[in-house]
Tab-separated table of C-alpha atoms in Angstrom:
chain	number	residue	atom	x	y	z
L	1	MET	CA	8.890	-3.624	3.312
L	2	LYS	CA	5.405	-4.280	3.952
L	3	SER	CA	5.376	-1.962	6.624
L	4	THR	CA	5.492	1.083	4.671
L	5	LEU	CA	2.145	0.308	3.801
L	6	ILE	CA	0.814	1.349	7.252
L	7	SER	CA	-2.944	2.944	6.805
L	8	PHE	CA	-1.533	4.570	3.840
L	9	LEU	CA	-4.403	3.570	1.935
L	10	PHE	CA	-6.627	5.450	4.868
L	11	ILE	CA	-4.743	8.729	5.370
L	12	LEU	CA	-3.838	9.147	1.552
L	13	SER	CA	-7.609	8.902	0.846
L	14	CYS	CA	-8.971	11.427	3.722
L	15	PHE	CA	-5.883	13.710	2.411
L	16	PHE	CA	-6.833	14.047	-0.761
L	17	THR	CA	-10.459	14.206	-0.480
L	18	LEU	CA	-12.180	17.427	-0.994
L	19	GLY	CA	-15.505	18.473	-0.189
L	20	GLN	CA	-18.440	18.844	-2.345
L	21	ASN	CA	-19.192	22.321	-3.849
L	22	THR	CA	-21.515	22.444	-6.730
L	23	ALA	CA	-21.818	26.082	-6.930
L	24	THR	CA	-18.136	26.080	-8.749
L	25	HIS	CA	-16.556	24.064	-10.777
L	26	LEU	CA	-12.525	24.936	-11.274
L	27	LYS	CA	-10.086	23.386	-12.372
L	28	MET	CA	-5.847	23.452	-11.471
L	29	ASP	CA	-3.714	22.531	-14.515
L	30	TYR	CA	-0.328	21.228	-13.968
L	31	HIS	CA	2.619	21.739	-16.327
L	32	PHE	CA	5.716	19.585	-16.040
L	33	SER	CA	8.851	20.069	-17.389
L	34	TRP	CA	12.071	18.043	-17.187
L	35	ASP	CA	15.783	18.046	-19.138
L	36	GLY	CA	16.316	14.570	-18.302
L	37	ASN	CA	19.553	15.388	-16.542
L	38	SER	CA	19.075	17.813	-13.905
L	39	SER	CA	17.775	16.676	-10.346
L	40	LEU	CA	14.954	19.531	-10.713
L	41	LEU	CA	11.547	19.377	-11.941
L	42	LYS	CA	10.129	22.310	-12.898
L	43	VAL	CA	6.213	22.573	-12.235
L	44	ASP	CA	3.881	25.542	-13.158
L	45	LEU	CA	0.503	25.162	-11.919
L	46	PHE	CA	-2.501	27.383	-13.381
L	47	TYR	CA	-5.026	27.900	-11.147
L	48	SER	CA	-8.576	30.508	-10.991
L	49	PRO	CA	-8.619	31.585	-7.458
L	50	ASP	CA	-12.056	31.634	-5.819
L	51	SER	CA	-13.561	35.006	-4.480
L	52	LYS	CA	-10.855	34.560	-1.315
L	53	ASP	CA	-7.716	36.663	-0.999
L	54	THR	CA	-5.149	34.170	-0.580
L	55	THR	CA	-4.828	30.898	-1.618
L	56	SER	CA	-2.807	27.911	0.504
L	57	PHE	CA	-1.100	25.182	-0.914
L	58	THR	CA	0.632	22.480	1.068
L	59	TYR	CA	3.166	20.122	-0.264
L	60	GLY	CA	4.057	16.449	0.871
L	61	TRP	CA	2.659	13.868	3.264
L	62	PRO	CA	5.434	13.533	5.749
L	63	GLU	CA	4.243	10.767	7.824
L	64	VAL	CA	4.106	8.153	5.210
L	65	GLY	CA	7.363	7.052	4.872
L	66	ASN	CA	8.547	9.373	8.082
L	67	GLN	CA	9.396	11.827	5.458
L	68	ILE	CA	9.427	15.264	7.890
L	69	ASN	CA	11.495	17.108	6.036
L	70	ILE	CA	10.122	16.336	2.625
L	71	PHE	CA	9.048	20.392	2.241
L	72	SER	CA	12.978	20.738	1.930
L	73	VAL	CA	12.735	19.457	-1.838
L	74	VAL	CA	10.290	22.354	-2.729
L	75	LYS	CA	12.480	25.240	-4.314
L	76	ASN	CA	12.596	28.369	-6.236
L	77	ILE	CA	8.731	29.388	-5.616
L	78	GLN	CA	7.309	32.214	-8.008
L	79	THR	CA	4.011	33.687	-8.243
L	80	GLU	CA	2.323	36.046	-10.694
L	81	LYS	CA	3.972	39.570	-10.577
L	82	GLY	CA	1.745	42.278	-8.484
L	83	ASP	CA	0.848	38.698	-6.097
L	84	SER	CA	2.868	37.972	-3.048
L	85	VAL	CA	3.764	35.100	-1.526
L	86	SER	CA	4.710	33.787	2.032
L	87	ILE	CA	6.269	30.247	3.080
L	88	ASP	CA	5.013	28.442	6.141
L	89	SER	CA	7.767	25.621	6.578
L	90	ALA	CA	6.704	23.974	9.418
L	91	ASN	CA	3.220	23.070	8.234
L	92	ARG	CA	4.599	22.825	4.286
L	93	LYS	CA	2.778	25.812	3.293
L	94	ILE	CA	3.040	27.893	0.221
L	95	ILE	CA	0.482	31.088	0.727
L	96	VAL	CA	-0.028	33.162	-2.149
L	97	TRP	CA	-1.249	36.492	-1.418
L	98	HIS	CA	-3.765	37.932	-4.538
L	99	LYS	CA	-3.599	41.409	-5.571
L	100	THR	CA	-5.388	40.867	-9.001
L	101	SER	CA	-8.195	38.819	-10.288
L	102	GLY	CA	-7.944	36.376	-13.156
L	103	GLN	CA	-5.915	33.609	-13.932
L	104	LYS	CA	-2.916	32.716	-11.599
L	105	LYS	CA	0.341	30.792	-12.205
L	106	LEU	CA	2.468	29.225	-9.154
L	107	HIS	CA	5.888	28.111	-10.299
L	108	TYR	CA	8.283	25.569	-8.060
L	109	GLU	CA	10.483	23.371	-8.833
L	110	ILE	CA	11.288	19.943	-6.789
L	111	ASN	CA	14.637	18.557	-6.377
L	112	GLY	CA	14.926	14.883	-6.717
L	113	ALA	CA	18.567	14.696	-6.049
L	114	LEU	CA	19.376	11.080	-4.201
L	115	ILE	CA	20.025	12.572	-0.635
L	116	SER	CA	21.831	9.986	1.316
L	117	ALA	CA	23.501	6.939	1.492
L	118	ALA	CA	21.961	3.764	0.435
L	119	LYS	CA	21.109	2.620	3.704
L	120	HIS	CA	18.453	4.850	3.610
L	121	ASN	CA	16.739	3.565	0.503
L	122	ASN	CA	13.627	2.225	1.532
L	123	ALA	CA	12.532	5.492	2.656
L	124	ASN	CA	14.067	7.943	0.719
L	125	GLU	CA	14.135	6.394	-2.512
L	126	GLN	CA	10.123	4.945	-2.226
L	127	PHE	CA	9.010	7.939	-0.394
L	128	ARG	CA	11.055	11.078	-1.931
L	129	PRO	CA	10.732	11.960	-5.463
L	130	GLN	CA	14.172	11.040	-7.609
L	131	LEU	CA	15.451	12.711	-10.625
L	132	VAL	CA	18.874	11.578	-11.729
L	133	PRO	CA	20.416	11.282	-15.622
L	134	GLY	CA	17.711	9.176	-17.712
L	135	CYS	CA	15.563	8.411	-14.674
L	136	PHE	CA	12.135	10.163	-12.725
L	137	TYR	CA	10.110	8.959	-10.290
L	138	SER	CA	7.064	9.612	-7.990
L	139	LEU	CA	4.546	9.325	-5.767
L	140	SER	CA	1.376	11.813	-6.437
L	141	PHE	CA	1.863	13.353	-3.009
L	142	ASN	CA	5.404	14.448	-4.445
L	143	VAL	CA	4.495	16.811	-7.062
L	144	PHE	CA	1.082	18.158	-6.878
L	145	MET	CA	-0.375	20.204	-3.830
L	146	LEU	CA	-3.499	20.190	-1.887
L	147	VAL	CA	-5.168	23.286	-1.913
L	148	ASP	CA	-6.981	24.744	1.184
L	149	THR	CA	-10.637	25.577	-0.800
L	150	ASN	CA	-13.089	22.711	-1.974
L	151	VAL	CA	-13.901	24.955	-5.488
L	152	TYR	CA	-11.326	22.726	-7.128
L	153	LYS	CA	-12.921	19.666	-8.702
L	154	THR	CA	-10.714	18.417	-11.238
L	155	LEU	CA	-7.112	18.701	-11.950
L	156	SER	CA	-5.061	18.193	-15.338
L	157	TYR	CA	-1.573	17.686	-16.023
L	158	THR	CA	0.827	17.565	-19.254
L	159	TRP	CA	4.388	17.577	-19.895
L	160	ASP	CA	5.801	20.665	-21.517
L	161	LYS	CA	9.262	19.408	-21.828
L	162	TRP	CA	10.683	15.755	-21.360
L	163	PRO	CA	13.717	13.973	-22.513
L	164	ALA	CA	13.577	12.475	-26.351
L	165	GLY	CA	12.967	8.806	-26.527
L	166	ILE	CA	12.470	8.323	-22.474
L	167	GLY	CA	9.971	5.607	-21.262
L	168	TYR	CA	7.062	6.429	-19.647
L	169	PHE	CA	4.350	5.443	-17.488
L	170	SER	CA	1.229	7.134	-15.713
L	171	SER	CA	-1.248	5.562	-13.779
L	172	ALA	CA	-4.087	7.743	-13.955
L	173	ASP	CA	-3.507	7.060	-17.678
L	174	PRO	CA	-1.838	4.189	-18.592
L	175	GLU	CA	-2.222	4.696	-22.114
L	176	SER	CA	-0.813	8.481	-22.506
L	177	LYS	CA	2.284	10.098	-23.544
L	178	PRO	CA	4.012	12.549	-21.505
L	179	GLY	CA	2.197	15.576	-23.548
L	180	THR	CA	-1.318	13.822	-23.276
L	181	VAL	CA	-3.522	16.106	-21.388
L	182	VAL	CA	-4.642	14.201	-18.672
L	183	THR	CA	-7.842	15.210	-16.666
L	184	ILE	CA	-8.892	13.791	-13.379
L	185	LYS	CA	-11.131	14.681	-10.331
L	186	THR	CA	-9.066	15.954	-7.121
L	187	ASP	CA	-10.202	13.414	-5.354
L	188	GLN	CA	-8.816	10.868	-7.173
L	189	ILE	CA	-5.291	12.496	-7.031
L	190	ARG	CA	-3.973	9.637	-4.783
L	191	LYS	CA	-4.105	7.094	-8.294
L	192	ILE	CA	-1.380	9.014	-9.797
L	193	TYR	CA	2.285	7.406	-10.172
L	194	MET	CA	4.663	8.537	-12.224
L	195	ALA	CA	7.671	7.291	-13.927
L	196	MET	CA	10.541	7.785	-16.533
L	197	ASP	CA	13.179	5.949	-17.365
L	198	LYS	CA	15.444	5.347	-20.488
L	199	LYS	CA	15.129	1.819	-19.848
L	200	LEU	CA	11.537	1.534	-18.972
L	201	ILE	CA	9.907	-1.417	-20.051
L	202	VAL	CA	6.152	-1.577	-20.016
L	203	LYS	CA	3.787	-4.661	-20.977
L	204	THR	CA	0.237	-4.965	-20.605
L	205	TYR	CA	-1.764	-8.020	-19.748
L	206	LYS	CA	-5.464	-8.788	-19.451
L	207	VAL	CA	-7.214	-10.024	-16.261
L	208	GLY	CA	-10.974	-11.140	-17.696
L	209	ASP	CA	-11.506	-7.867	-19.787
L	210	VAL	CA	-9.582	-5.483	-17.592
L	211	PRO	CA	-5.708	-3.860	-18.587
L	212	TYR	CA	-3.196	-4.700	-16.152
L	213	TYR	CA	0.575	-3.068	-16.267
L	214	ALA	CA	3.501	-4.665	-15.812
L	215	ILE	CA	6.183	-1.680	-15.169
L	216	THR	CA	10.046	-3.029	-14.862
L	217	SER	CA	13.884	-1.215	-15.691
L	218	GLY	CA	16.253	-2.547	-17.864
L	219	ARG	CA	18.635	-1.253	-15.495
L	220	ASP	CA	18.390	-4.375	-13.385
L	221	SER	CA	20.551	-6.315	-15.265
L	222	LEU	CA	20.339	-9.420	-12.747
L	223	ASN	CA	16.442	-10.267	-13.122
L	224	ASP	CA	14.489	-10.372	-15.732
L	225	MET	CA	11.558	-8.982	-14.067
L	226	GLN	CA	9.275	-8.977	-16.634
L	227	ALA	CA	9.504	-12.835	-16.719
L	228	ALA	CA	9.399	-12.970	-12.565
L	229	LEU	CA	5.723	-10.934	-12.817
L	230	LYS	CA	4.121	-12.804	-15.433
L	231	PRO	CA	2.625	-15.434	-12.777
L	232	PHE	CA	0.873	-12.773	-11.031
L	233	PHE	CA	-0.930	-11.901	-14.155
L	234	SER	CA	-1.657	-15.071	-15.229
L	235	ILE	CA	-2.448	-16.820	-12.127
L	236	PHE	CA	-2.551	-14.544	-8.888
L	237	PHE	CA	-4.764	-11.945	-9.750
L	238	PRO	CA	-7.200	-14.136	-11.254
L	239	ALA	CA	-7.108	-16.439	-8.072
L	240	VAL	CA	-7.668	-13.212	-5.962
L	241	THR	CA	-11.012	-12.108	-7.750
L	242	ASP	CA	-11.853	-15.172	-7.795
L	243	PHE	CA	-11.348	-15.344	-3.867
L	244	TRP	CA	-13.471	-12.370	-2.985
L	245	GLN	CA	-15.837	-13.133	-5.444
L	246	ASP	CA	-15.257	-9.424	-6.952
L	247	TYR	CA	-15.137	-9.065	-10.512
L	248	LYS	CA	-15.629	-5.570	-10.806
L	249	ASP	CA	-12.318	-4.195	-11.353
L	250	LYS	CA	-10.348	-1.224	-12.865
L	251	ASP	CA	-7.164	-1.229	-14.621
L	252	TYR	CA	-4.220	-1.810	-12.408
L	253	PHE	CA	-0.561	-1.692	-12.181
L	254	ILE	CA	2.460	-3.682	-10.680
L	255	SER	CA	5.704	-1.261	-11.001
L	256	MET	CA	9.129	-2.958	-10.053
L	257	LEU	CA	12.141	-0.370	-10.488
L	258	PRO	CA	15.415	-1.033	-9.340
L	259	PHE	CA	17.180	1.033	-6.444
L	260	LEU	CA	18.799	3.965	-8.108
L	261	ASN	CA	21.883	3.805	-4.969
L	262	GLU	CA	23.813	0.654	-5.344
L	263	ALA	CA	23.152	-1.430	-1.731
L	264	PRO	CA	22.741	-4.814	-0.434
L	265	ASP	CA	19.685	-6.678	-0.978
L	266	ASN	CA	16.751	-4.863	0.078
L	267	TYR	CA	13.460	-4.167	-0.778
L	268	THR	CA	10.126	-1.791	-0.220
L	269	GLY	CA	6.791	-1.436	-1.607
L	270	ILE	CA	3.834	0.770	-0.848
L	271	GLY	CA	0.160	0.004	-2.361
L	272	LEU	CA	-1.653	3.113	-3.969
L	273	ILE	CA	-5.464	1.774	-4.555
L	274	ASP	CA	-5.019	0.994	-7.960
L	275	GLY	CA	-1.626	-0.219	-8.153
L	276	PHE	CA	1.734	-1.347	-6.380
L	277	SER	CA	5.597	0.275	-6.485
L	278	MET	CA	7.959	-1.896	-5.282
L	279	ARG	CA	12.044	-0.440	-4.875
L	280	TYR	CA	14.398	-3.276	-4.515
L	281	THR	CA	17.882	-4.205	-5.163
L	282	GLY	CA	19.603	-7.948	-5.059
L	283	PRO	CA	17.758	-10.868	-6.905
L	284	TYR	CA	13.870	-11.971	-7.268
L	285	ASP	CA	12.936	-14.274	-4.531
L	286	LEU	CA	10.459	-15.660	-2.336
L	287	ALA	CA	10.218	-12.430	0.242
L	288	LYS	CA	9.703	-10.252	-2.761
L	289	THR	CA	6.862	-12.556	-4.153
L	290	GLU	CA	5.174	-12.381	-0.947
L	291	VAL	CA	5.475	-8.330	-0.910
L	292	ILE	CA	4.166	-8.005	-4.402
L	293	ALA	CA	1.447	-10.651	-3.247
L	294	HIS	CA	0.643	-8.398	-0.061
L	295	GLU	CA	0.394	-4.899	-1.183
L	296	THR	CA	-1.850	-6.418	-4.195
L	297	THR	CA	-4.216	-7.816	-1.920
L	298	HIS	CA	-4.531	-4.743	0.160
L	299	LYS	CA	-6.872	-3.660	-2.966
L	300	TRP	CA	-9.476	-5.456	-0.786
L	301	ILE	CA	-7.957	-5.809	2.932
L	302	GLY	CA	-7.465	-2.180	3.438
L	303	ASN	CA	-9.803	-0.377	0.898
L	304	LYS	CA	-13.036	-2.239	0.037
L	305	LEU	CA	-12.247	-3.534	3.845
L	306	PRO	CA	-10.981	-0.611	5.734
L	307	ILE	CA	-11.277	-1.191	9.350
L	308	LYS	CA	-12.249	2.474	11.570
L	309	GLN	CA	-9.318	2.989	14.243
L	310	LYS	CA	-8.130	5.967	15.935
L	311	GLY	CA	-3.940	4.838	15.097
L	312	MET	CA	-3.077	1.573	14.678
L	313	GLU	CA	-4.697	-0.423	17.178
L	314	TYR	CA	-6.655	-2.563	14.678
L	315	MET	CA	-3.557	-2.730	12.163
L	316	TRP	CA	-3.690	-6.332	13.006
L	317	PHE	CA	-6.182	-6.892	10.667
L	318	GLU	CA	-5.310	-4.704	7.685
L	319	GLU	CA	-1.824	-5.559	7.585
L	320	GLY	CA	-1.783	-9.344	9.293
L	321	PHE	CA	-4.926	-10.764	8.111
L	322	ASN	CA	-3.882	-9.191	4.689
L	323	ASP	CA	-0.761	-11.435	5.114
L	324	TYR	CA	-2.276	-14.210	5.774
L	325	ILE	CA	-4.738	-14.170	2.692
L	326	ASP	CA	-2.301	-13.683	0.229
L	327	THR	CA	0.166	-16.278	1.492
L	328	TYR	CA	-2.980	-18.239	1.507
L	329	ILE	CA	-4.035	-17.936	-2.207
L	330	LEU	CA	-0.327	-18.214	-3.235
L	331	ALA	CA	-0.386	-21.673	-1.670
L	332	GLU	CA	-3.699	-22.180	-3.497
L	333	THR	CA	-2.503	-21.233	-6.658
L	334	LYS	CA	1.232	-23.354	-6.225
L	335	MET	CA	3.075	-19.967	-6.434
L	336	ILE	CA	4.643	-21.249	-3.266
L	337	THR	CA	5.244	-24.739	-2.445
L	338	LYS	CA	4.030	-26.515	0.638
L	339	LYS	CA	7.509	-26.200	1.786
L	340	GLU	CA	7.669	-22.455	1.418
L	341	PHE	CA	4.093	-21.754	3.164
L	342	ILE	CA	5.434	-23.742	6.302
L	343	HIS	CA	8.947	-21.817	6.254
L	344	TYR	CA	7.190	-18.414	6.167
L	345	ILE	CA	4.399	-19.143	8.735
L	346	ASN	CA	6.986	-20.021	10.827
L	347	ASN	CA	10.276	-18.016	9.754
L	348	ASN	CA	8.393	-14.913	9.349
L	349	ASN	CA	5.765	-15.015	11.635
L	350	ILE	CA	5.974	-17.194	14.521
L	351	THR	CA	9.473	-17.372	15.170
L	352	PRO	CA	10.397	-13.641	15.235
L	353	HIS	CA	6.991	-12.608	16.939
L	354	TYR	CA	7.776	-15.079	19.770
L	355	LYS	CA	11.623	-13.912	20.226
L	356	SER	CA	10.763	-9.963	19.604
L	357	PRO	CA	11.447	-8.217	22.768
L	358	VAL	CA	7.596	-6.355	22.469
L	359	ARG	CA	5.653	-9.308	21.453
L	360	THR	CA	3.187	-8.399	24.170
L	361	ALA	CA	3.286	-4.897	23.626
L	362	PRO	CA	-0.595	-3.672	23.533
L	363	ALA	CA	-2.027	-2.746	20.508
L	364	ASP	CA	-2.489	0.947	21.157
L	365	SER	CA	1.283	1.508	21.610
L	366	ILE	CA	1.910	0.355	17.813
L	367	ALA	CA	1.638	3.864	16.776
L	368	LYS	CA	4.117	5.809	18.635
L	369	TYR	CA	6.708	3.614	18.162
L	370	PHE	CA	5.767	2.478	14.418
L	371	TRP	CA	8.606	4.138	12.270
L	372	THR	CA	11.336	4.649	14.985
L	373	ASN	CA	11.656	0.710	16.140
L	374	HIS	CA	11.914	-2.179	13.987
L	375	TYR	CA	10.318	-4.618	16.495
L	376	TYR	CA	7.051	-2.729	16.686
L	377	GLU	CA	6.892	-1.985	12.895
L	378	LYS	CA	6.278	-5.662	12.676
L	379	LEU	CA	4.161	-6.330	15.609
L	380	PRO	CA	0.735	-5.849	13.858
L	381	TYR	CA	1.925	-7.897	11.084
L	382	GLU	CA	3.301	-10.837	12.948
L	383	ARG	CA	0.515	-10.942	15.661
L	384	GLY	CA	-2.624	-10.450	13.051
L	385	PHE	CA	-1.174	-13.259	10.822
L	386	ILE	CA	-0.933	-15.971	13.521
L	387	TYR	CA	-4.091	-14.933	14.884
L	388	ALA	CA	-5.878	-14.847	11.243
L	389	PHE	CA	-4.139	-18.371	10.964
L	390	TYR	CA	-5.687	-19.564	14.350
L	391	LEU	CA	-8.990	-18.262	13.245
L	392	ASP	CA	-8.945	-20.247	9.685
L	393	ASN	CA	-8.451	-23.350	11.722
L	394	GLN	CA	-11.116	-22.541	14.399
L	395	ILE	CA	-13.946	-21.948	11.753
L	396	ARG	CA	-12.883	-25.223	9.919
L	397	LEU	CA	-13.097	-27.025	13.401
L	398	ALA	CA	-16.092	-25.615	14.574
L	399	SER	CA	-18.023	-26.056	10.960
L	400	LYS	CA	-16.462	-29.671	10.390
L	401	GLY	CA	-14.370	-28.327	7.294
L	402	LYS	CA	-17.262	-26.602	5.420
L	403	LYS	CA	-15.941	-23.113	6.529
L	404	THR	CA	-12.706	-21.662	6.144
L	405	ILE	CA	-11.695	-17.900	6.837
L	406	ARG	CA	-12.774	-16.935	3.496
L	407	ASP	CA	-16.160	-17.297	4.370
L	408	PHE	CA	-15.864	-15.189	7.272
L	409	MET	CA	-14.011	-12.475	5.412
L	410	LEU	CA	-16.404	-12.744	2.517
L	411	ALA	CA	-19.285	-12.305	5.057
L	412	LEU	CA	-17.424	-9.321	6.593
L	413	LEU	CA	-17.541	-8.276	3.002
L	414	LYS	CA	-20.765	-8.221	2.378
L	415	ASN	CA	-21.925	-6.472	5.592
L	416	ARG	CA	-19.632	-3.911	5.078
L	417	SER	CA	-21.099	-3.134	2.089
L	418	GLU	CA	-24.678	-3.230	2.886
L	419	SER	CA	-23.667	-1.319	5.586
L	420	LYS	CA	-22.474	1.393	3.431
L	421	ALA	CA	-20.347	2.434	6.056
L	422	VAL	CA	-17.034	4.015	4.829
L	423	ASP	CA	-15.244	1.967	7.584
L	424	PHE	CA	-16.210	-1.205	9.421
L	425	THR	CA	-15.614	-1.493	12.951
L	426	ILE	CA	-14.253	-4.010	15.159
L	427	ASP	CA	-17.652	-4.830	16.369
L	428	ASP	CA	-18.339	-5.693	12.965
L	429	PHE	CA	-15.830	-7.436	13.335
L	430	ILE	CA	-16.955	-9.621	16.349
L	431	GLU	CA	-20.103	-9.997	14.925
L	432	THR	CA	-19.381	-11.744	11.953
L	433	ALA	CA	-17.255	-13.719	13.170
L	434	ALA	CA	-19.754	-14.794	15.875
L	435	LEU	CA	-21.479	-16.118	12.494
L	436	PHE	CA	-18.700	-19.042	13.211
L	437	LEU	CA	-17.938	-19.082	16.130
L	438	PRO	CA	-18.761	-18.247	19.952
L	439	LYS	CA	-19.162	-14.361	20.160
L	440	ALA	CA	-17.993	-15.032	23.878
L	441	GLN	CA	-14.708	-16.857	22.206
L	442	VAL	CA	-14.074	-14.229	19.661
L	443	VAL	CA	-14.459	-11.451	22.081
L	444	ALA	CA	-12.501	-12.630	24.768
L	445	GLU	CA	-10.140	-13.712	22.432
L	446	VAL	CA	-9.766	-10.664	20.021
L	447	ASN	CA	-9.179	-8.551	23.712
L	448	LYS	CA	-6.795	-10.948	25.043
L	449	TYR	CA	-4.626	-11.749	21.914
L	450	MET	CA	-5.118	-8.781	19.711
L	451	GLN	CA	-5.295	-5.905	21.974
L	452	ASN	CA	-3.425	-6.376	25.321
L	453	GLY	CA	-0.880	-8.940	23.398
L	454	ASP	CA	-0.858	-11.893	25.251
L	455	LEU	CA	0.648	-14.882	23.417
L	456	LEU	CA	-1.267	-17.690	21.572
L	457	ASP	CA	-0.563	-20.880	24.147
L	458	PHE	CA	-0.453	-23.425	21.360
L	459	HIS	CA	0.336	-25.890	24.280
L	460	SER	CA	-3.638	-25.784	24.863
L	461	LEU	CA	-5.184	-24.742	21.524
L	462	LYS	CA	-6.215	-27.068	18.931
L	463	LEU	CA	-5.725	-27.130	15.213
L	464	ILE	CA	-7.128	-29.350	12.345
L	465	HIS	CA	-5.478	-32.355	11.952
L	466	ASP	CA	-3.511	-31.373	9.141
L	467	PHE	CA	-1.234	-28.879	11.347
L	468	HIS	CA	1.176	-29.917	14.829
L	469	ILE	CA	2.619	-27.709	16.563
L	470	HIS	CA	5.581	-28.422	19.188
L	471	TYR	CA	7.529	-26.288	21.031
L	472	ASP	CA	11.225	-25.932	20.925
L	473	ASN	CA	13.071	-23.692	23.681
L	474	GLY	CA	9.689	-21.748	24.322
L	475	ILE	CA	9.126	-21.214	20.434
L	476	PRO	CA	5.965	-22.730	18.524
L	477	ILE	CA	7.236	-24.485	15.905
L	478	LEU	CA	4.384	-25.313	13.043
L	479	THR	CA	4.565	-28.609	10.582
L	480	MET	CA	2.176	-30.138	8.151
L	481	SER	CA	1.296	-33.819	7.436
L	482	GLU	CA	3.071	-35.293	4.768
L	483	LYS	CA	0.039	-36.773	3.581
L	484	THR	CA	-2.211	-33.528	3.713
L	485	ASP	CA	-2.547	-31.936	-0.113
L	486	LEU	CA	-1.997	-28.138	0.756
L	487	GLN	CA	-3.874	-26.886	-2.672
L	488	GLN	CA	-6.544	-29.108	-1.932
L	489	LEU	CA	-6.633	-28.263	1.694
L	490	LEU	CA	-6.704	-24.033	1.044
L	491	SER	CA	-8.729	-24.660	-2.178
L	492	TRP	CA	-12.436	-22.798	-2.566
L	493	LYS	CA	-13.505	-24.303	-5.606
């Protein structure tokens, strides 16, 4: 589900970004071993401590995926002879007390056994490491440790032992083999995604001159997932870069791996800045297409356009606006039909939102209930999508069809780039929108609809002539003129 992304891009960036210390340049070297059958990944971390008497390591990021007990997967922690180690399980910390100087080795093992029934796949198979016979999967924060000092500017990793003939992908160096030593800057650790699978399939595409990778598994006997992904690389990604006028790209990957547990049709995805991981079961369908599009376009809304917030009070922008833009591009490229476009707006956004028991909840209440209440989880997506659709219509009306939401998004990206700020603010959003609409209108609507939670009343709100809304038992229903060429309406070329 799309919500698994939440503020992941921003949280993870902050989590792994270390301070600057030009005086010392030490490195951490990770060595992995796995026999291909055991549920245990063995890790030897070699490091040279700085002048401190102790080094403290922190494992995991429980807020992502609500994995509050994630530290329980770390086993058999050992340190150098003569040194001592203490464990602070509550804070997920391993503290090594150094008795001698020189290079040190911290050994630990990660238990990647499947821990629960299939009904928990979305959280556990995406946000916990998995090691089952013939298959290993992990996000970076399930393998590497965060160290409490800023002297480690780089880290390297390699595999000392791995199963013969297994397929392998590591996003930090997509062309590498398991025995390759890969070195990266420590503040880029968030990029790392690793998968091993006896039936792994990795195909390389070129988007412009940039390599993109499609990672799937032959364990899926129901779908030809490589064929399903091909339009993203040949159609969608070129269109996205053109939409944003952003051609300065890096390598990118999509990983689509089936759940290890047998389960009903389901899926979950997480964006990793330079790639996207989906775990799924069931047939490939429109819902999965939308998730892939949504998560991959977070490279712009969420990464290059991160909004400053204390909790999730502006999540309606990073999730809802992103969802509207990716659906916009899918429709413009004809990867979804006109009927599917209208269906997605109605059935995935307007109808569930106007029926939701928390539809009028204020935005600053979302963070408290996001991980425990399905309705709160969906609230910022639906609310933001509906407002983005409405805002697109207002910009088109005000400019007499000369401007669209794309012009607003490009202006927002340009302003943020010129300001060189880490994040843009809600005030920046309002000031940029005021280039297209009266500022007083923008302020009032953002406060009323987005922050306070009032519902847009389409009885009185005007849309462009191509769209029509009628109410059925209090629920707005969107229709579109049969004469409208949707691709032409959405085109920016």
